[in-house]
């Protein structure tokens, strides 16, 4: 038993980039287009339970019925509920690279809806981070499309 060979792992190396595309579907595609083209968040309000469906979907995650076609604008302002600070390189699956800058991530309770969203914060000073702080999305000048993380850079602290 003591002299068993160590387990051999299989390693696969890819030498060429493998670009790919996929369909986000009717509802997510509309959200992504609104972010890219109009710098706003949109979703559907369920025709049965009247809750905001996030992310937008044909079927409501709460009542499991067709959510309908009542599209509404959602605020890009909110309050920080909780946050965490990473001190190690995080891999960003959206771009296939490690993030080089440290950013705190927060759960944000968006105004006037039932949506909680995890996003990066601009504020990096740990002493200035606190639950309840007010924040607003900072949109990329030229939207790249393809997802919220591409069109919103981070959430910035605001005074109200
Ligand atoms: Zn519903």
Coordinates of N, CA, C and O and ligand atoms in Angstrom, one line a residue:
X1 N 0.8 -1.2 0.0 CA 0.0 0.0 0.0 C 0.9 1.3 0.0 O 0.5 2.2 -0.6
X2 N 1.9 1.2 0.7 CA 2.7 2.4 0.9 C 3.4 2.9 -0.4 O 3.7 4.0 -0.6
X3 N 3.7 1.9 -1.3 CA 4.4 2.2 -2.5 C 3.5 2.3 -3.8 O 4.0 2.1 -4.9
X4 N 2.2 2.6 -3.6 CA 1.4 2.7 -4.8 C 1.8 3.9 -5.5 O 2.1 5.0 -4.9
X5 N 1.7 3.9 -6.9 CA 2.1 5.0 -7.6 C 1.0 6.1 -7.4 O -0.1 5.9 -7.2
X6 N 1.5 7.4 -7.5 CA 0.6 8.5 -7.3 C -0.4 8.5 -8.5 O 0.0 8.1 -9.6
X7 N -1.6 9.1 -8.3 CA -2.5 9.1 -9.3 C -2.1 10.1 -10.5 O -1.5 11.1 -10.2
X8 N -2.2 9.6 -11.7 CA -1.8 10.4 -12.8 C -3.0 11.2 -13.3 O -4.1 10.7 -13.5
X9 N -2.8 12.5 -13.4 CA -3.8 13.4 -13.9 C -3.6 13.7 -15.4 O -2.5 13.8 -15.9
X10 N -4.8 13.8 -16.0 CA -4.7 14.1 -17.5 C -4.8 15.6 -17.6 O -5.6 16.3 -17.0
X11 N -3.9 16.2 -18.4 CA -3.9 17.6 -18.7 C -4.2 17.9 -20.1 O -3.6 17.2 -21.0
X12 N -5.0 18.8 -20.4 CA -5.4 19.2 -21.8 C -5.0 20.6 -22.0 O -5.3 21.5 -21.2
X13 N -4.2 20.9 -23.0 CA -3.8 22.3 -23.3 C -4.4 22.7 -24.6 O -4.4 21.9 -25.6
X14 N -5.0 23.9 -24.6 CA -5.6 24.4 -25.9 C -4.6 25.5 -26.4 O -4.3 26.4 -25.7
X15 N -4.2 25.3 -27.7 CA -3.3 26.2 -28.2 C -4.0 27.4 -29.0 O -3.4 28.4 -29.3
X16 N -5.2 27.2 -29.4 CA -5.9 28.2 -30.2 C -7.1 28.7 -29.4 O -7.7 28.0 -28.7
X17 N -7.4 30.0 -29.5 CA -8.6 30.5 -28.9 C -9.8 29.9 -29.6 O -9.8 29.5 -30.7
X18 N -10.8 29.7 -28.8 CA -12.0 29.0 -29.3 C -13.2 29.9 -29.1 O -14.0 29.8 -28.2
X19 N -13.4 30.9 -30.0 CA -14.5 31.8 -29.9 C -15.8 31.1 -30.1 O -15.9 30.2 -30.9
X20 N -16.8 31.5 -29.4 CA -18.1 30.8 -29.6 C -19.2 31.8 -29.3 O -19.0 32.9 -28.7
X21 N -20.4 31.5 -29.8 CA -21.6 32.3 -29.6 C -22.7 31.4 -29.1 O -22.8 30.3 -29.5
X22 N -23.6 32.0 -28.4 CA -24.8 31.3 -28.0 C -26.0 32.3 -27.9 O -25.8 33.4 -27.8
X23 N -27.2 31.7 -28.0 CA -28.4 32.5 -28.0 C -28.8 32.7 -26.5 O -28.9 31.7 -25.8
X24 N -29.0 34.0 -26.1 CA -29.4 34.2 -24.8 C -30.9 34.1 -24.6 O -31.4 34.1 -23.5
X25 N -31.6 34.0 -25.7 CA -33.1 33.8 -25.6 C -33.7 35.2 -25.7 O -33.1 36.3 -25.6
X26 N -35.0 35.2 -25.9 CA -35.8 36.4 -26.2 C -35.7 37.4 -25.1 O -35.5 38.6 -25.3
X27 N -35.9 37.0 -23.8 CA -36.0 37.9 -22.7 C -34.7 38.4 -22.3 O -34.5 39.6 -22.1
X28 N -33.7 37.6 -22.1 CA -32.3 38.0 -21.7 C -31.7 38.9 -22.8 O -31.1 39.9 -22.6
X29 N -32.0 38.5 -24.1 CA -31.5 39.4 -25.2 C -32.0 40.8 -25.2 O -31.3 41.7 -25.4
X30 N -33.3 40.9 -24.8 CA -33.9 42.3 -24.7 C -33.2 43.0 -23.6 O -32.8 44.2 -23.7
X31 N -33.0 42.4 -22.4 CA -32.3 43.1 -21.3 C -30.9 43.5 -21.8 O -30.5 44.6 -21.5
X32 N -30.1 42.6 -22.4 CA -28.8 43.0 -22.9 C -28.8 44.1 -23.9 O -27.9 45.0 -23.8
X33 N -29.7 44.1 -24.8 CA -29.8 45.2 -25.8 C -30.1 46.5 -25.1 O -29.6 47.6 -25.4
X34 N -31.0 46.5 -24.1 CA -31.4 47.7 -23.4 C -30.2 48.3 -22.6 O -29.9 49.5 -22.6
X35 N -29.4 47.4 -22.1 CA -28.2 47.8 -21.4 C -27.2 48.4 -22.4 O -26.6 49.5 -22.1
X36 N -26.9 47.7 -23.4 CA -26.0 48.2 -24.4 C -26.4 49.5 -25.1 O -25.6 50.4 -25.2
X37 N -27.7 49.5 -25.6 CA -28.1 50.6 -26.4 C -28.7 51.8 -25.6 O -28.6 53.0 -26.1
X38 N -29.4 51.6 -24.5 CA -30.1 52.6 -23.8 C -29.6 52.8 -22.4 O -30.2 53.6 -21.7
X39 N -28.6 52.1 -22.0 CA -28.0 52.2 -20.6 C -29.1 52.2 -19.5 O -29.2 53.0 -18.7
X40 N -30.0 51.2 -19.6 CA -31.0 51.0 -18.6 C -31.3 49.5 -18.4 O -31.1 48.7 -19.3
X41 N -31.7 49.2 -17.2 CA -32.1 47.9 -16.8 C -33.6 47.7 -17.0 O -34.4 48.6 -16.6
X42 N -34.0 46.7 -17.7 CA -35.4 46.4 -17.9 C -35.7 44.9 -17.6 O -34.9 44.0 -17.7
X43 N -36.9 44.7 -17.1 CA -37.4 43.3 -16.9 C -38.9 43.3 -17.0 O -39.5 44.3 -17.3
X44 N -39.5 42.1 -16.9 CA -40.9 42.0 -16.9 C -41.5 42.0 -15.5 O -40.9 41.4 -14.6
X45 N -42.7 42.5 -15.4 CA -43.4 42.4 -14.2 C -44.5 41.3 -14.4 O -45.3 41.3 -15.4
X46 N -44.4 40.3 -13.6 CA -45.3 39.1 -13.8 C -46.8 39.5 -13.8 O -47.3 40.2 -12.9
X47 N -47.4 38.9 -14.8 CA -48.9 39.2 -15.0 C -49.7 38.5 -13.9 O -50.9 38.9 -13.7
X48 N -49.2 37.5 -13.2 CA -49.9 36.8 -12.2 C -49.7 37.3 -10.8 O -50.6 37.5 -10.1
X49 N -48.4 37.4 -10.4 CA -48.1 37.7 -9.0 C -47.6 39.2 -8.9 O -47.3 39.6 -7.8
X50 N -47.4 39.9 -10.0 CA -47.0 41.3 -10.0 C -45.6 41.5 -9.5 O -45.3 42.7 -9.1
X51 N -44.8 40.5 -9.4 CA -43.4 40.7 -9.0 C -42.5 40.9 -10.2 O -42.8 40.5 -11.3
X52 N -41.4 41.6 -10.0 CA -40.4 41.8 -11.0 C -39.7 40.4 -11.2 O -39.3 39.8 -10.2
X53 N -39.6 40.0 -12.4 CA -38.9 38.7 -12.7 C -37.4 39.0 -13.1 O -37.2 39.7 -14.0
X54 N -36.5 38.5 -12.2 CA -35.1 38.9 -12.5 C -34.2 37.6 -12.4 O -34.3 36.9 -11.4
X55 N -33.4 37.4 -13.4 CA -33.4 38.1 -14.7 C -34.7 37.9 -15.5 O -35.4 36.9 -15.2
X56 N -35.0 38.7 -16.5 CA -36.3 38.6 -17.2 C -36.4 37.2 -17.8 O -35.4 36.7 -18.4
X57 N -37.5 36.6 -17.7 CA -37.7 35.2 -18.2 C -39.2 35.1 -18.6 O -40.1 35.8 -18.1
X58 N -39.4 34.1 -19.5 CA -40.8 33.9 -19.9 C -41.6 33.3 -18.8 O -42.9 33.4 -18.8
X59 N -41.0 32.6 -17.9 CA -41.7 31.9 -16.8 C -41.2 32.6 -15.5 O -40.1 32.8 -15.2
X60 N -42.2 33.0 -14.7 CA -41.9 33.6 -13.4 C -41.3 32.6 -12.4 O -41.9 31.6 -12.2
X61 N -40.2 33.0 -11.8 CA -39.5 32.1 -10.9 C -40.3 32.0 -9.6 O -40.0 31.0 -8.8
X62 N -41.2 32.9 -9.3 CA -41.9 32.8 -8.0 C -43.2 32.0 -8.1 O -43.4 31.1 -7.4
X63 N -44.0 32.3 -9.1 CA -45.3 31.6 -9.2 C -45.3 30.5 -10.2 O -46.3 29.8 -10.4
X64 N -44.2 30.4 -11.0 CA -44.1 29.4 -12.0 C -45.1 29.4 -13.2 O -45.4 28.4 -13.8
X65 N -45.7 30.6 -13.4 CA -46.6 30.8 -14.5 C -46.0 31.7 -15.5 O -45.0 32.4 -15.3
X66 N -46.6 31.8 -16.7 CA -46.0 32.7 -17.8 C -46.0 34.1 -17.3 O -47.0 34.6 -16.7
X67 N -44.8 34.7 -17.4 CA -44.7 36.1 -16.8 C -45.3 37.2 -17.6 O -45.6 38.3 -17.1
X68 N -45.6 36.9 -18.9 CA -46.2 38.0 -19.7 C -45.2 38.9 -20.4 O -44.1 38.6 -20.5
X69 N -45.8 40.0 -20.9 CA -45.0 40.9 -21.7 C -45.0 42.3 -21.2 O -44.9 43.3 -22.0
X70 N -45.2 42.5 -19.9 CA -45.2 43.9 -19.3 C -43.8 44.3 -18.9 O -43.4 44.2 -17.8
X71 N -43.1 44.9 -19.9 CA -41.7 45.3 -19.7 C -41.7 46.6 -18.9 O -42.4 47.5 -19.3
X72 N -40.8 46.7 -17.9 CA -40.7 47.9 -17.1 C -39.2 48.3 -16.9 O -38.4 47.4 -16.9
X73 N -38.9 49.5 -16.7 CA -37.6 50.0 -16.4 C -37.3 49.8 -14.9 O -38.2 50.1 -14.1
X74 N -36.1 49.3 -14.6 CA -35.8 49.0 -13.2 C -34.7 50.0 -12.9 O -33.8 50.3 -13.7
X75 N -34.7 50.6 -11.7 CA -33.7 51.6 -11.2 C -32.3 51.0 -11.2 O -32.1 49.8 -10.9
X76 N -31.3 51.8 -11.6 CA -29.9 51.4 -11.5 C -29.3 52.0 -10.2 O -28.1 52.0 -10.1
X77 N -30.2 52.4 -9.3 CA -29.7 52.8 -8.0 C -30.2 51.8 -6.9 O -31.2 51.1 -7.1
X78 N -29.4 51.8 -5.8 CA -29.9 50.9 -4.8 C -29.0 51.1 -3.5 O -28.2 52.0 -3.4
X79 N -29.3 50.2 -2.6 CA -28.6 50.2 -1.3 C -27.8 48.9 -1.1 O -28.3 47.8 -1.4
X80 N -26.6 49.1 -0.6 CA -25.7 47.9 -0.3 C -26.3 47.1 0.9 O -26.6 47.7 1.9
X81 N -26.5 45.8 0.7 CA -27.0 45.0 1.8 C -25.9 44.4 2.5 O -25.8 44.3 3.7
X82 N -24.9 43.8 1.7 CA -23.7 43.2 2.3 C -22.6 43.3 1.2 O -22.9 43.5 0.1
X83 N -21.4 43.1 1.7 CA -20.3 43.2 0.7 C -19.2 42.2 1.2 O -19.1 41.8 2.3
X84 N -18.3 41.9 0.2 CA -17.1 41.1 0.5 C -16.0 41.7 -0.3 O -16.2 42.3 -1.3
X85 N -14.8 41.4 0.2 CA -13.6 42.0 -0.4 C -12.7 40.8 -0.7 O -12.3 40.0 0.1
X86 N -12.3 40.7 -2.0 CA -11.4 39.6 -2.4 C -10.0 40.1 -2.3 O -9.7 41.2 -2.7
X87 N -9.1 39.2 -1.9 CA -7.7 39.6 -1.9 C -6.9 38.5 -2.6 O -5.7 38.3 -2.3
X88 N -7.5 37.9 -3.6 CA -6.8 37.0 -4.4 C -7.4 37.2 -5.8 O -8.4 37.7 -6.0
X89 N -6.6 36.8 -6.8 CA -7.0 37.0 -8.2 C -8.3 36.2 -8.5 O -8.3 35.0 -8.3
X90 N -9.3 36.8 -9.0 CA -10.6 36.1 -9.3 C -10.7 36.0 -10.8 O -10.4 36.9 -11.6
X91 N -11.1 34.8 -11.2 CA -11.2 34.5 -12.6 C -12.6 35.0 -13.1 O -13.6 34.7 -12.5
X92 N -12.5 35.8 -14.2 CA -13.8 36.3 -14.8 C -14.2 35.5 -15.9 O -13.6 35.5 -17.0
X93 N -15.2 34.6 -15.8 CA -15.6 33.7 -16.9 C -16.1 34.4 -18.1 O -16.2 33.9 -19.2
X94 N -16.5 35.7 -17.9 CA -17.1 36.4 -19.0 C -16.0 36.8 -20.1 O -16.3 37.0 -21.2
X95 N -14.8 37.0 -19.6 CA -13.8 37.5 -20.5 C -12.6 36.5 -20.6 O -11.7 36.6 -21.3
X96 N -12.6 35.4 -19.7 CA -11.6 34.4 -19.7 C -10.3 34.8 -19.2 O -9.2 34.3 -19.6
X97 N -10.3 35.8 -18.3 CA -9.0 36.3 -17.7 C -9.2 36.5 -16.2 O -10.3 36.7 -15.7
X98 N -8.1 36.6 -15.5 CA -8.1 36.9 -14.1 C -8.2 38.5 -14.0 O -7.6 39.2 -14.7
X99 N -9.1 38.9 -13.0 CA -9.2 40.3 -12.7 C -7.9 40.8 -12.1 O -7.4 40.2 -11.2
X100 N -7.4 41.9 -12.6 CA -6.1 42.4 -12.1 C -6.3 43.4 -11.0 O -5.4 43.6 -10.2
X101 N -7.5 44.0 -10.9 CA -7.8 45.0 -9.9 C -8.7 44.4 -8.8 O -9.6 43.6 -9.1
X102 N -8.4 44.8 -7.6 CA -9.3 44.3 -6.5 C -10.5 45.2 -6.5 O -10.4 46.4 -6.6
X103 N -11.6 44.6 -6.3 CA -12.9 45.3 -6.2 C -13.7 44.6 -5.1 O -13.8 43.4 -5.2
X104 N -14.3 45.3 -4.3 CA -15.3 44.7 -3.4 C -16.5 44.3 -4.2 O -16.9 45.1 -5.1
X105 N -17.2 43.2 -3.9 CA -18.4 42.8 -4.5 C -19.5 43.0 -3.4 O -19.3 42.8 -2.2
X106 N -20.7 43.5 -3.9 CA -21.8 43.7 -2.9 C -23.1 43.2 -3.4 O -23.3 43.0 -4.6
X107 N -23.9 42.8 -2.5 CA -25.3 42.5 -2.9 C -26.1 43.9 -2.7 O -26.0 44.5 -1.7
X108 N -26.7 44.3 -3.8 CA -27.4 45.6 -3.9 C -28.9 45.4 -4.0 O -29.3 44.6 -4.9
X109 N -29.6 46.0 -3.1 CA -31.1 46.0 -3.2 C -31.5 47.2 -4.1 O -31.4 48.3 -3.7
X110 N -31.9 46.9 -5.3 CA -32.2 47.9 -6.3 C -33.5 48.6 -5.8 O -34.4 48.0 -5.3
X111 N -33.6 49.9 -6.1 CA -34.7 50.7 -5.6 C -36.0 50.3 -6.3 O -36.0 49.9 -7.5
X112 N -37.1 50.4 -5.6 CA -38.5 50.3 -6.2 C -38.8 48.9 -6.8 O -39.6 48.8 -7.8
X113 N -38.1 47.9 -6.4 CA -38.4 46.5 -6.9 C -37.9 45.5 -5.9 O -37.4 45.8 -4.9
X114 N -38.1 44.2 -6.3 CA -37.7 43.1 -5.4 C -36.4 42.5 -5.9 O -36.3 41.2 -5.8
X115 N -35.5 43.2 -6.4 CA -34.3 42.7 -7.1 C -33.1 42.9 -6.3 O -32.8 44.1 -5.9
X116 N -32.4 41.8 -5.9 CA -31.1 41.9 -5.3 C -30.1 41.5 -6.3 O -30.2 40.5 -7.0
X117 N -29.0 42.2 -6.4 CA -28.0 41.9 -7.5 C -26.6 42.0 -6.9 O -26.3 42.9 -6.2
X118 N -25.8 41.1 -7.3 CA -24.4 41.1 -6.9 C -23.5 41.8 -8.0 O -23.6 41.4 -9.1
X119 N -22.8 42.8 -7.6 CA -22.0 43.6 -8.5 C -20.8 44.2 -7.9 O -20.7 44.2 -6.6
X120 N -19.9 44.7 -8.7 CA -18.6 45.3 -8.2 C -19.0 46.7 -7.7 O -19.8 47.4 -8.2
X121 N -18.2 47.1 -6.7 CA -18.3 48.5 -6.2 C -17.0 49.2 -6.6 O -15.9 48.7 -6.7
X122 N -17.2 50.5 -6.9 CA -16.0 51.4 -7.2 C -15.2 51.6 -6.0 O -14.0 51.7 -6.0
X123 N -15.9 51.9 -4.8 CA -15.2 52.2 -3.6 C -14.3 51.1 -3.1 O -14.8 50.0 -2.9
X124 N -13.0 51.3 -3.0 CA -12.1 50.2 -2.5 C -11.6 50.4 -1.1 O -11.0 49.5 -0.6
X125 N -11.9 51.5 -0.5 CA -11.5 51.8 0.9 C -12.4 51.0 1.8 O -13.6 51.3 2.0
X126 N -11.8 50.0 2.5 CA -12.6 49.2 3.3 C -13.3 49.9 4.5 O -14.4 49.5 4.9
X127 N -12.7 51.0 4.9 CA -13.3 51.8 6.0 C -14.5 52.6 5.5 O -15.3 53.0 6.4
X128 N -14.7 52.8 4.2 CA -15.8 53.5 3.7 C -17.0 52.6 3.3 O -18.1 53.1 3.0
X129 N -16.7 51.3 3.3 CA -17.8 50.4 2.9 C -18.7 50.1 4.1 O -18.2 49.8 5.2
X130 N -20.0 50.2 3.9 CA -20.9 49.9 5.0 C -22.3 49.5 4.4 O -22.7 50.0 3.4
X131 N -23.0 48.6 5.1 CA -24.3 48.2 4.7 C -25.2 49.5 4.7 O -25.1 50.3 5.6
X132 N -26.1 49.6 3.7 CA -27.0 50.7 3.6 C -26.4 51.9 2.8 O -27.2 52.8 2.4
X133 N -25.1 51.8 2.4 CA -24.6 52.9 1.6 C -25.3 52.9 0.2 O -25.7 51.9 -0.3
X134 N -25.5 54.1 -0.3 CA -26.3 54.3 -1.5 C -25.3 54.2 -2.7 O -24.2 54.8 -2.7
X135 N -25.7 53.5 -3.8 CA -24.9 53.3 -4.9 C -25.7 53.4 -6.2 O -26.9 53.3 -6.2
X136 N -25.0 53.7 -7.3 CA -25.6 53.8 -8.6 C -24.7 53.2 -9.7 O -23.5 53.4 -9.6
X137 N -25.3 52.5 -10.7 CA -24.5 51.9 -11.7 C -23.7 53.0 -12.5 O -24.2 54.0 -12.8
X138 N -22.5 52.7 -12.9 CA -21.7 53.5 -13.8 C -21.6 52.7 -15.1 O -21.1 51.6 -15.1
X139 N -22.2 53.2 -16.1 CA -22.3 52.5 -17.4 C -21.1 52.8 -18.3 O -20.6 53.9 -18.3
X140 N -20.7 51.7 -19.0 CA -19.6 51.9 -20.0 C -20.1 52.8 -21.1 O -21.2 52.7 -21.5
X141 N -19.2 53.7 -21.5 CA -19.5 54.7 -22.6 C -20.0 54.0 -23.8 O -21.1 54.2 -24.4
X142 N -19.2 53.1 -24.3 CA -19.6 52.3 -25.5 C -19.9 50.9 -25.0 O -19.1 50.1 -24.6
X143 N -21.2 50.6 -25.0 CA -21.7 49.3 -24.6 C -21.1 48.2 -25.4 O -21.0 48.3 -26.7
X144 N -20.7 47.2 -24.8 CA -20.1 46.0 -25.5 C -21.2 45.0 -25.8 O -21.0 44.1 -26.6
X145 N -22.3 45.0 -25.0 CA -23.3 44.0 -25.2 C -22.8 42.7 -24.6 O -21.7 42.6 -24.2
X146 N -23.7 41.7 -24.7 CA -23.3 40.4 -24.3 C -23.4 40.1 -22.8 O -23.0 39.1 -22.3
X147 N -23.9 41.1 -22.1 CA -24.1 40.8 -20.6 C -24.0 42.0 -19.8 O -23.3 43.0 -20.2
X148 N -24.6 42.0 -18.6 CA -24.6 43.2 -17.7 C -23.2 43.6 -17.3 O -22.9 44.7 -17.2
X149 N -22.4 42.5 -17.0 CA -21.0 42.8 -16.5 C -20.2 43.5 -17.6 O -19.2 44.1 -17.3
X150 N -20.6 43.5 -18.8 CA -19.9 44.2 -19.9 C -20.3 45.6 -20.0 O -19.6 46.5 -20.5
X151 N -21.5 45.9 -19.7 CA -22.1 47.3 -19.9 C -22.1 48.1 -18.6 O -22.2 49.3 -18.7
X152 N -22.0 47.5 -17.5 CA -21.9 48.3 -16.2 C -20.5 48.0 -15.7 O -20.1 46.9 -15.4
X153 N -19.8 49.1 -15.4 CA -18.4 48.9 -14.9 C -18.4 48.5 -13.5 O -17.7 47.6 -13.1
X154 N -19.2 49.2 -12.7 CA -19.3 49.0 -11.2 C -20.4 49.9 -10.7 O -21.0 50.7 -11.5
X155 N -20.6 49.8 -9.4 CA -21.6 50.7 -8.7 C -20.8 51.8 -7.9 O -19.9 51.4 -7.2
X156 N -21.1 53.0 -8.1 CA -20.5 54.2 -7.5 C -21.3 54.7 -6.3 O -22.5 54.7 -6.3
X157 N -20.6 55.1 -5.2 CA -21.2 55.6 -4.0 C -21.9 57.0 -4.4 O -21.2 57.8 -5.1
X158 N -23.1 57.2 -4.0 CA -23.8 58.5 -4.3 C -24.3 59.1 -3.0 O -24.5 58.4 -2.0
X159 N -24.4 60.4 -3.0 CA -24.9 61.1 -1.8 C -26.3 61.5 -2.2 O -26.5 62.1 -3.2
X160 N -27.3 61.3 -1.3 CA -28.6 61.8 -1.5 C -29.2 62.5 -0.3 O -28.8 62.3 0.8
Ligands
LIG1 ZN1 -45.3 35.4 -10.9

